[in-house]
Each structure stands twice: as C-alpha cells, then as structure tokens.
mmCIF file of C-alpha atoms in Angstrom:
data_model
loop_
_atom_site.group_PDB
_atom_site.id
_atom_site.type_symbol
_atom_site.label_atom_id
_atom_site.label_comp_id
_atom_site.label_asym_id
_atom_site.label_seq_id
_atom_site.Cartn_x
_atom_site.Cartn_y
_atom_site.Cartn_z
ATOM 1 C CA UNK V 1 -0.700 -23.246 -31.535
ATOM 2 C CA UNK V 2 -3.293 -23.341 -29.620
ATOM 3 C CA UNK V 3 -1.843 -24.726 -26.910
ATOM 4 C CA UNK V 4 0.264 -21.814 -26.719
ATOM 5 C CA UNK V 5 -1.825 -19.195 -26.390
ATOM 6 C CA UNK V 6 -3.489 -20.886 -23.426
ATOM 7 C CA UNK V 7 -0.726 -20.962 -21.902
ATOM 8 C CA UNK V 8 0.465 -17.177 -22.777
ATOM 9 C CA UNK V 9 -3.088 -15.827 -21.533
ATOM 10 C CA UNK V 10 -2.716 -17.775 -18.311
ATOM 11 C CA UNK V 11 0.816 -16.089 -17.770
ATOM 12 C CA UNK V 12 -0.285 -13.017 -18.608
ATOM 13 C CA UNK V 13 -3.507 -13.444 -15.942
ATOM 14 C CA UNK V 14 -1.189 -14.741 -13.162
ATOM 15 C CA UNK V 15 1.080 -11.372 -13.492
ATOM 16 C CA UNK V 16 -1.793 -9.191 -13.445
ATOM 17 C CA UNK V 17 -3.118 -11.375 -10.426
ATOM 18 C CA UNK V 18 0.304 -10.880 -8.372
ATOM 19 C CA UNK V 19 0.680 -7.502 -9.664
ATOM 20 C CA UNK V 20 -2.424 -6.504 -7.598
ATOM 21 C CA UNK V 21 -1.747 -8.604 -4.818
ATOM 22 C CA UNK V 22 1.706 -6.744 -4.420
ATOM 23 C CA UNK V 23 0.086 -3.385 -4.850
ATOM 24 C CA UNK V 24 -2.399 -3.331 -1.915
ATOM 25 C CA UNK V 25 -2.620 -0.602 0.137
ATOM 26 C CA UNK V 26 -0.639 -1.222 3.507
ATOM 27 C CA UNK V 27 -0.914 1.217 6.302
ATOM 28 C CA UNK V 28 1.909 1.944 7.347
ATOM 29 C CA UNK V 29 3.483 5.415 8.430
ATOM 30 C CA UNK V 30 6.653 7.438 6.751
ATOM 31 C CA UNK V 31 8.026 9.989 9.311
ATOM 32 C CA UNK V 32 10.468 12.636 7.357
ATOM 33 C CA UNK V 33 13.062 14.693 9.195
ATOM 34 C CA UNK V 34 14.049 18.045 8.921
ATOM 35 C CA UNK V 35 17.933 16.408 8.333
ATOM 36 C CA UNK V 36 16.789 14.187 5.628
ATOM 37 C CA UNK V 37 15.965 11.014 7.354
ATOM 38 C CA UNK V 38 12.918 8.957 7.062
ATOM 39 C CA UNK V 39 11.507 6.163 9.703
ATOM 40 C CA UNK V 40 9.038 3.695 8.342
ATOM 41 C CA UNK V 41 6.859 2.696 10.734
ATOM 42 C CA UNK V 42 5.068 -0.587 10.395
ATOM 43 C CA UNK V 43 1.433 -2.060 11.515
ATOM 44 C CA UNK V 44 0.850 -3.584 14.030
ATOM 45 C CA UNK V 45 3.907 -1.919 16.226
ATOM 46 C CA UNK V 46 3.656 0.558 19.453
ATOM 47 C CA UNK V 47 5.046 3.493 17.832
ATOM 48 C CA UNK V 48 2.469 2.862 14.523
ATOM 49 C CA UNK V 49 -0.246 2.078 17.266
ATOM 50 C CA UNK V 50 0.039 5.434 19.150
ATOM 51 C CA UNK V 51 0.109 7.271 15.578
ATOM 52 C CA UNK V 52 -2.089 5.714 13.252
ATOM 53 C CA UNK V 53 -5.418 7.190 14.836
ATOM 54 C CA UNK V 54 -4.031 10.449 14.610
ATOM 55 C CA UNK V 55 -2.959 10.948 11.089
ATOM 56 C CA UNK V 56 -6.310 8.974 10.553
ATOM 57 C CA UNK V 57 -8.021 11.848 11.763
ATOM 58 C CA UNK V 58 -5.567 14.031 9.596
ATOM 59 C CA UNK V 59 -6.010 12.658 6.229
ATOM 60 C CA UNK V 60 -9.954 12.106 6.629
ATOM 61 C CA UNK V 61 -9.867 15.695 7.352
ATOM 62 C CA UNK V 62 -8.207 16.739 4.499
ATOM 63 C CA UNK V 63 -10.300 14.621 1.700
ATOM 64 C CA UNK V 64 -13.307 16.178 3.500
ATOM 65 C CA UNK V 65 -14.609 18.958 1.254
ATOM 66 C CA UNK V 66 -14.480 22.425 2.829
ATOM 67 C CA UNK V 67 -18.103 24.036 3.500
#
C-alpha cells in the first residue's frame, strides 16, 4: 500500500515537473495578416533578430503605467 502511494506521488511530481518545463515562456514572435495568415517567427533567426528589440520596446511600453 504503501508502496503505492510512493509511487503515485512521484508520478504525480514528475507531471507537474514537465508540465512547467513545457510551459516556459519562449520568445518568439506571431505576425497576423490582414488576409488571415499568421508567420511564427522563431529565436534566434534574422527576421526574429531585426524584430525582437522593437516589439521589446513596444510591450515594455505598454505595461509601463501612464503618468
């Protein structure tokens, strides 16, 4: 019985584990179209490169509170 439940609470602690592993925030960039489209653009590639420091700029400037 015991046994058991060891076994069931290390299960249970390995999903959570991978569950937040999987969930961690990647940067990454969505571009949507007027037509419906959508490009994902990864890390680490030129296009993501020459955009990322912009829509950094962007979304720190919106979180900012407004004097």
């Amino acid at each position: 019985m015991m046994r058991k439940l060891v076994l069931a609470l290390l299960a249970v602690g390995l999903f959570v584990f991978l569950l937040r592993v999987c969930r961690r925030r990647r940067e990454h960039i969505d571009l949507y179209y007027d037509d419906g489209s959508m490009v994902s653009l990864k890390p680490g590639t030129v296009e993501a490169g020459r955009v990322v420091p912009y829509a950094s700029d962007a979304l720190r400037a919106a979180r900012e509170p407004a004097d």
